[in-house]
Amino acid sequence: MQVQVRYYAAAKAATGMAEETRRLPAGATIGAFLDDVDSTSPAVFARCSFIVNGVATTDRARVLDDGDRLDVLPPFAGG
């Protein structure tokens, strides 16, 4: 299956890209996706939250489906 992934802030810096289309096995979870991420700073992803198809989640056991859009959001400060 394919999932469209968008990285923000420190996650973008850690992966070196703003977005990608990632191939994952059927039934993959957010946690499995994170295990597969090639990052210069994997600790960044330990603190991230996520938006899947417009719905916020911190559940790394959430199963992803083909065609999902996953936004990876590290903690933000300021405002």
mmCIF file of C-alpha atoms in Angstrom:
data_model
loop_
_atom_site.group_PDB
_atom_site.id
_atom_site.type_symbol
_atom_site.label_atom_id
_atom_site.label_comp_id
_atom_site.label_asym_id
_atom_site.label_seq_id
_atom_site.Cartn_x
_atom_site.Cartn_y
_atom_site.Cartn_z
ATOM 1 C CA MET A 1 0.000 0.000 0.000
ATOM 2 C CA GLN A 2 1.042 3.628 -0.345
ATOM 3 C CA VAL A 3 0.747 6.405 2.224
ATOM 4 C CA GLN A 4 1.398 10.095 1.516
ATOM 5 C CA VAL A 5 3.556 11.472 4.347
ATOM 6 C CA ARG A 6 4.207 15.133 5.150
ATOM 7 C CA TYR A 7 6.902 16.105 7.651
ATOM 8 C CA TYR A 8 6.931 19.372 9.593
ATOM 9 C CA ALA A 9 9.582 21.353 11.521
ATOM 10 C CA ALA A 10 12.123 19.071 13.252
ATOM 11 C CA ALA A 11 10.683 15.987 11.534
ATOM 12 C CA LYS A 12 11.325 17.647 8.175
ATOM 13 C CA ALA A 13 14.898 18.456 9.225
ATOM 14 C CA ALA A 14 15.452 14.895 10.508
ATOM 15 C CA THR A 15 14.326 13.255 7.258
ATOM 16 C CA GLY A 16 15.649 15.917 4.915
ATOM 17 C CA MET A 17 12.349 16.134 3.059
ATOM 18 C CA ALA A 18 8.985 17.836 3.342
ATOM 19 C CA GLU A 19 6.953 14.959 1.957
ATOM 20 C CA GLU A 20 7.135 11.558 0.369
ATOM 21 C CA THR A 21 4.990 8.670 -0.773
ATOM 22 C CA ARG A 22 5.904 5.673 1.354
ATOM 23 C CA ARG A 23 5.198 2.029 0.442
ATOM 24 C CA LEU A 24 4.193 0.010 3.490
ATOM 25 C CA PRO A 25 2.892 -3.522 3.938
ATOM 26 C CA ALA A 26 -0.869 -3.916 4.305
ATOM 27 C CA GLY A 27 -1.957 -3.461 7.907
ATOM 28 C CA ALA A 28 1.059 -1.336 8.847
ATOM 29 C CA THR A 29 0.654 0.925 11.864
ATOM 30 C CA ILE A 30 2.043 4.377 12.547
ATOM 31 C CA GLY A 31 4.591 2.662 14.826
ATOM 32 C CA ALA A 32 5.697 0.343 12.007
ATOM 33 C CA PHE A 33 6.034 3.353 9.733
ATOM 34 C CA LEU A 34 8.230 5.081 12.340
ATOM 35 C CA ASP A 35 10.426 1.992 12.599
ATOM 36 C CA ASP A 36 10.970 2.288 8.843
ATOM 37 C CA VAL A 37 11.736 6.031 8.741
ATOM 38 C CA ASP A 38 15.283 6.856 7.666
ATOM 39 C CA SER A 39 16.194 9.735 9.928
ATOM 40 C CA THR A 40 19.290 11.560 11.088
ATOM 41 C CA SER A 41 17.584 12.097 14.443
ATOM 42 C CA PRO A 42 15.215 9.254 15.402
ATOM 43 C CA ALA A 43 14.612 10.771 18.873
ATOM 44 C CA VAL A 44 12.543 13.498 17.196
ATOM 45 C CA PHE A 45 9.885 10.938 16.278
ATOM 46 C CA ALA A 46 9.482 9.712 19.867
ATOM 47 C CA ARG A 47 7.745 13.015 20.706
ATOM 48 C CA CYS A 48 5.658 13.436 17.553
ATOM 49 C CA SER A 49 1.925 13.493 17.165
ATOM 50 C CA PHE A 50 0.169 12.693 13.910
ATOM 51 C CA ILE A 51 -2.722 13.675 11.722
ATOM 52 C CA VAL A 52 -4.222 10.905 9.602
ATOM 53 C CA ASN A 53 -6.610 12.133 6.929
ATOM 54 C CA GLY A 54 -7.299 15.274 8.928
ATOM 55 C CA VAL A 55 -7.821 13.566 12.316
ATOM 56 C CA ALA A 56 -5.259 14.086 15.094
ATOM 57 C CA THR A 57 -3.854 11.057 16.920
ATOM 58 C CA THR A 58 -0.972 10.052 19.168
ATOM 59 C CA ASP A 59 -1.857 6.337 18.836
ATOM 60 C CA ARG A 60 1.112 4.597 17.266
ATOM 61 C CA ALA A 61 -0.931 1.393 17.017
ATOM 62 C CA ARG A 62 -3.346 3.033 14.568
ATOM 63 C CA VAL A 63 -3.494 1.015 11.360
ATOM 64 C CA LEU A 64 -2.850 2.920 8.145
ATOM 65 C CA ASP A 65 -4.790 2.228 4.954
ATOM 66 C CA ASP A 66 -3.809 2.515 1.315
ATOM 67 C CA GLY A 67 -4.092 6.122 0.197
ATOM 68 C CA ASP A 68 -3.966 7.630 3.695
ATOM 69 C CA ARG A 69 -2.274 10.971 4.290
ATOM 70 C CA LEU A 70 -0.075 11.052 7.393
ATOM 71 C CA ASP A 71 1.217 14.345 8.783
ATOM 72 C CA VAL A 72 4.135 14.003 11.225
ATOM 73 C CA LEU A 73 4.158 16.827 13.779
ATOM 74 C CA PRO A 74 6.907 17.292 16.345
ATOM 75 C CA PRO A 75 6.077 19.420 19.404
ATOM 76 C CA PHE A 76 5.746 23.096 18.603
ATOM 77 C CA ALA A 77 6.556 25.970 20.935
ATOM 78 C CA GLY A 78 5.613 29.603 20.900
ATOM 79 C CA GLY A 79 2.520 31.233 19.606
#
